[in-house]
Amino acid sequence: MRVLLTGASGQVGHEIERLALAGFDLLARTSSQLDITDASAVLAAASDFKPDIIMNAAAYTAVDQAESESECAWSVNKTGPTNLAKAAQNVGAAVFHLSTDYVFAGDSKCAYRETDAPGPTGVYGASKLAGEQALMAEVQRSLILRTSWVFGVHGKNFVKTMLKMGAEREELRVVADQRGCPTSAASIANCLWALAAHYRKAGDLQWGTYHFAGSPVCTWHDFAQEILNRALQAGLLHRLPVLCPITTQDYPTPAQRPAFSVLDCSQIQHTFGISQPDWRDDLDEVLEQLRLQ
Ligand SMILES: NC(=O)c1ccc[n+]([C@@H]2O[C@H](COP(=O)([O-])OP(=O)(O)OC[C@H]3O[C@@H](n4cnc5c(N)ncnc54)[C@H](OP(=O)(O)O)[C@@H]3O)[C@@H](O)[C@H]2O)c1
């Protein structure tokens, strides 16, 4: 099977390329090699390579910046998937696409299921939701994987920020009233390849939207504490900074953050037997890779 990957230099894109399963012919394209907002370039790339699957890891992910750069966010997050959908239709490819917990309002008290009504509160979430809808409207064989709180070895993420600030400062203030599920980029890549393997074996899939995120649920403060403790054990830090819990109100941001961002991942388990990874194990792996760098 031939797989065309877009956004190959992002956190998840990088891991999709690194963890590619044997027997898949992967063509990985970074943003400079293939701009998904360029409809004719996307069409040409698909016509040349003739993929069976287009995996889209490209996105505009700067949540706060999106509020002031909405045109750019909408272009990458909505027009991009629309272009990929048209190209997929043209060559008969399926599309695997990534989306986010930010499509929900984050004001629920129980984990969000795929069937729950979306209600994004900012430009990023709204543009990602529009991308999902554009893809679904165009391509029957589309699989959307919503995930949350992504971390990994490559790119910018909370783990790397905590390591940097933990080494520089005596005290860190981290939000303790937002709950979610950290998810490693590698576990997302493994999940996508497992789905691709199902597709290759069965010649079909139960298409649609699925939630996939790490377990257990935690706050950013809990996550920070685990990162710092484990980094100390791994020798990436020489002492523990003091970690102070703060509220969302203490840390104002241009984009509103969901208070409750927990995704119910039972559907992907039930349909494909894919379990939620324990993000603490994945965190150890990421810290080990960072230590070896
Ligand atoms: N990060 C999170 O916490 C999080 C949470 C939930 C869901 N997600 C979703 O997971 C997916 C992967 O996110 P990530 O964390 O891997 O993001 P990321 O590290 O920001 O990577 C996104 C990639 O998209 C590329 N890109 C941007 N504009 C492009 C364009 N016009 N054409 C082609 N490529 C373009 C970027 O390239 P450049 O760097 O060259 O611009 C970058 O390599 C996204 O769909 C995101 O919405 C992420």
Short mmCIF file of N, CA and C and ligand atoms in Angstrom, two decimals, residues 6-14 29-32 34-38 56-62 75-77 97-102 124 128 145-151 154-157 185 188 220, ligand 1:
data_model
loop_
_atom_site.label_atom_id
_atom_site.label_comp_id
_atom_site.label_asym_id
_atom_site.label_seq_id
_atom_site.Cartn_x
_atom_site.Cartn_y
_atom_site.Cartn_z
N THR A 6 1.47 14.08 4.72
CA THR A 6 1.68 15.53 4.68
C THR A 6 1.97 16.02 6.11
N GLY A 7 2.73 17.11 6.21
CA GLY A 7 3.11 17.63 7.53
C GLY A 7 4.16 16.75 8.20
N ALA A 8 5.10 16.23 7.40
CA ALA A 8 6.04 15.20 7.89
C ALA A 8 7.05 15.73 8.91
N SER A 9 7.21 17.05 9.03
CA SER A 9 8.21 17.51 10.00
C SER A 9 7.59 17.95 11.33
N GLY A 10 6.29 17.76 11.49
CA GLY A 10 5.64 18.11 12.76
C GLY A 10 5.88 17.04 13.81
N GLN A 11 5.38 17.27 15.01
CA GLN A 11 5.54 16.30 16.11
C GLN A 11 5.05 14.91 15.70
N VAL A 12 3.82 14.86 15.22
CA VAL A 12 3.23 13.56 14.87
C VAL A 12 3.76 13.08 13.52
N GLY A 13 3.87 14.00 12.56
CA GLY A 13 4.37 13.62 11.23
C GLY A 13 5.72 12.93 11.33
N HIS A 14 6.57 13.48 12.16
CA HIS A 14 7.91 12.92 12.33
C HIS A 14 7.83 11.48 12.82
N ARG A 29 6.05 14.11 3.03
CA ARG A 29 6.23 15.46 2.50
C ARG A 29 6.11 16.50 3.62
N THR A 30 7.14 17.33 3.77
CA THR A 30 7.10 18.42 4.74
C THR A 30 6.34 19.60 4.13
N SER A 31 6.14 20.64 4.93
CA SER A 31 5.38 21.79 4.42
C SER A 31 6.08 22.46 3.25
N SER A 32 7.42 22.44 3.25
CA SER A 32 8.12 23.10 2.13
C SER A 32 8.08 22.22 0.87
N LEU A 34 5.38 20.08 0.23
CA LEU A 34 3.99 20.07 -0.22
C LEU A 34 3.15 20.93 0.72
N ASP A 35 2.69 22.06 0.19
CA ASP A 35 1.84 22.99 0.95
C ASP A 35 0.39 22.55 0.73
N ILE A 36 -0.27 22.10 1.79
CA ILE A 36 -1.62 21.55 1.59
C ILE A 36 -2.66 22.62 1.24
N THR A 37 -2.29 23.90 1.37
CA THR A 37 -3.23 24.95 0.96
C THR A 37 -3.16 25.21 -0.55
N ASP A 38 -2.19 24.60 -1.21
CA ASP A 38 -2.00 24.77 -2.65
C ASP A 38 -2.72 23.62 -3.38
N ASN A 56 -2.83 12.87 6.85
CA ASN A 56 -2.58 14.30 7.03
C ASN A 56 -2.19 14.65 8.46
N ALA A 57 -0.90 14.93 8.64
CA ALA A 57 -0.41 15.39 9.96
C ALA A 57 -0.13 16.89 9.91
N ALA A 58 -0.45 17.53 8.79
CA ALA A 58 -0.22 18.98 8.66
C ALA A 58 -1.37 19.74 9.30
N ALA A 59 -1.04 20.79 10.03
CA ALA A 59 -2.08 21.63 10.62
C ALA A 59 -1.47 22.94 11.09
N TYR A 60 -2.32 23.93 11.27
CA TYR A 60 -1.93 25.16 11.95
C TYR A 60 -2.28 24.91 13.41
N THR A 61 -1.27 24.81 14.30
CA THR A 61 -1.52 24.35 15.68
C THR A 61 -1.24 25.41 16.75
N ALA A 62 -0.90 26.63 16.33
CA ALA A 62 -0.60 27.67 17.31
C ALA A 62 -1.93 28.26 17.83
N SER A 75 -7.03 28.63 6.54
CA SER A 75 -6.49 28.15 5.28
C SER A 75 -5.86 26.76 5.45
N VAL A 76 -5.01 26.60 6.48
CA VAL A 76 -4.34 25.30 6.67
C VAL A 76 -5.33 24.24 7.19
N ASN A 77 -6.18 24.65 8.14
CA ASN A 77 -7.01 23.66 8.84
C ASN A 77 -8.33 23.33 8.14
N HIS A 97 -6.97 11.51 8.90
CA HIS A 97 -6.78 12.92 9.25
C HIS A 97 -6.76 13.07 10.77
N LEU A 98 -5.97 14.01 11.26
CA LEU A 98 -5.90 14.24 12.71
C LEU A 98 -6.70 15.46 13.12
N SER A 99 -7.39 15.33 14.24
CA SER A 99 -8.10 16.50 14.77
C SER A 99 -7.92 16.56 16.29
N THR A 100 -8.74 17.33 16.93
CA THR A 100 -8.39 17.79 18.28
C THR A 100 -9.57 17.83 19.25
N ASP A 101 -9.23 17.75 20.53
CA ASP A 101 -10.21 17.94 21.61
C ASP A 101 -10.80 19.36 21.59
N TYR A 102 -10.10 20.30 20.93
CA TYR A 102 -10.57 21.69 20.90
C TYR A 102 -11.83 21.89 20.05
N TYR A 124 -8.80 28.21 16.43
CA TYR A 124 -8.14 26.92 16.15
C TYR A 124 -9.18 25.79 16.12
N LYS A 128 -10.41 23.63 12.86
CA LYS A 128 -10.20 22.17 12.81
C LYS A 128 -11.53 21.45 12.59
N LEU A 145 -9.05 11.08 13.42
CA LEU A 145 -8.60 10.70 14.76
C LEU A 145 -8.43 11.98 15.58
N ARG A 146 -9.33 12.13 16.57
CA ARG A 146 -9.18 13.31 17.45
C ARG A 146 -8.30 12.93 18.64
N THR A 147 -7.33 13.78 18.92
CA THR A 147 -6.44 13.50 20.03
C THR A 147 -6.22 14.76 20.87
N SER A 148 -5.36 14.67 21.89
CA SER A 148 -5.22 15.81 22.80
C SER A 148 -3.83 15.86 23.44
N TRP A 149 -3.44 17.04 23.87
CA TRP A 149 -2.25 17.28 24.69
C TRP A 149 -1.04 16.49 24.16
N VAL A 150 -0.67 16.74 22.91
CA VAL A 150 0.37 15.94 22.24
C VAL A 150 1.78 16.34 22.71
N PHE A 151 2.59 15.34 22.98
CA PHE A 151 4.00 15.60 23.33
C PHE A 151 4.89 14.59 22.62
N HIS A 154 10.14 15.65 19.07
CA HIS A 154 10.34 16.70 18.06
C HIS A 154 9.30 17.81 18.18
N GLY A 155 9.73 19.02 17.89
CA GLY A 155 8.80 20.14 17.88
C GLY A 155 8.58 20.70 19.27
N LYS A 156 7.68 21.69 19.32
CA LYS A 156 7.40 22.37 20.59
C LYS A 156 6.30 21.62 21.33
N ASN A 157 6.48 21.41 22.62
CA ASN A 157 5.39 20.83 23.41
C ASN A 157 5.63 21.08 24.89
N ALA A 185 3.20 11.60 20.65
CA ALA A 185 3.15 11.61 19.17
C ALA A 185 3.41 10.21 18.64
N ILE A 188 0.30 8.06 18.77
CA ILE A 188 -0.66 8.44 17.70
C ILE A 188 -0.20 7.81 16.37
N TRP A 220 -2.79 19.90 34.03
CA TRP A 220 -1.46 20.33 33.54
C TRP A 220 -0.46 20.31 34.70
N1 LIG B 1 -0.12 19.60 19.48
C1 LIG B 1 -1.18 19.23 20.21
O1 LIG B 1 -1.18 19.31 21.45
C2 LIG B 1 -2.39 18.65 19.53
C3 LIG B 1 -3.52 18.33 20.32
C4 LIG B 1 -4.62 17.78 19.69
C5 LIG B 1 -4.62 17.55 18.33
N2 LIG B 1 -3.54 17.88 17.59
C6 LIG B 1 -3.60 17.66 16.14
O2 LIG B 1 -2.63 16.69 15.81
C7 LIG B 1 -2.12 16.97 14.49
C8 LIG B 1 -0.61 17.01 14.52
O3 LIG B 1 -0.22 18.03 15.42
P1 LIG B 1 1.30 18.26 15.82
O4 LIG B 1 1.33 18.48 17.27
O5 LIG B 1 2.16 17.24 15.17
O6 LIG B 1 1.52 19.67 15.10
P2 LIG B 1 2.87 20.41 14.71
O7 LIG B 1 4.02 19.83 15.44
O8 LIG B 1 2.58 21.87 14.81
O9 LIG B 1 3.05 20.00 13.18
C9 LIG B 1 2.20 20.50 12.20
C10 LIG B 1 2.93 20.37 10.89
O10 LIG B 1 2.10 20.91 9.87
C11 LIG B 1 2.93 21.61 8.97
N3 LIG B 1 2.18 22.59 8.21
C12 LIG B 1 1.70 23.78 8.61
N4 LIG B 1 1.11 24.40 7.57
C13 LIG B 1 1.23 23.57 6.50
C14 LIG B 1 0.83 23.64 5.15
N5 LIG B 1 0.18 24.71 4.66
N6 LIG B 1 1.11 22.59 4.34
C15 LIG B 1 1.78 21.51 4.80
N7 LIG B 1 2.20 21.39 6.05
C16 LIG B 1 1.90 22.41 6.90
C17 LIG B 1 3.98 22.26 9.86
O11 LIG B 1 5.11 22.58 9.07
P3 LIG B 1 6.02 23.86 9.46
O12 LIG B 1 6.53 23.59 10.83
O13 LIG B 1 7.05 23.87 8.40
O14 LIG B 1 5.08 25.02 9.43
C18 LIG B 1 4.26 21.14 10.84
O15 LIG B 1 5.28 20.31 10.37
C19 LIG B 1 -2.80 18.25 14.05
O16 LIG B 1 -3.90 17.93 13.24
C20 LIG B 1 -3.27 18.89 15.33
O17 LIG B 1 -4.40 19.70 15.10
C21 LIG B 1 -2.41 18.41 18.16
#
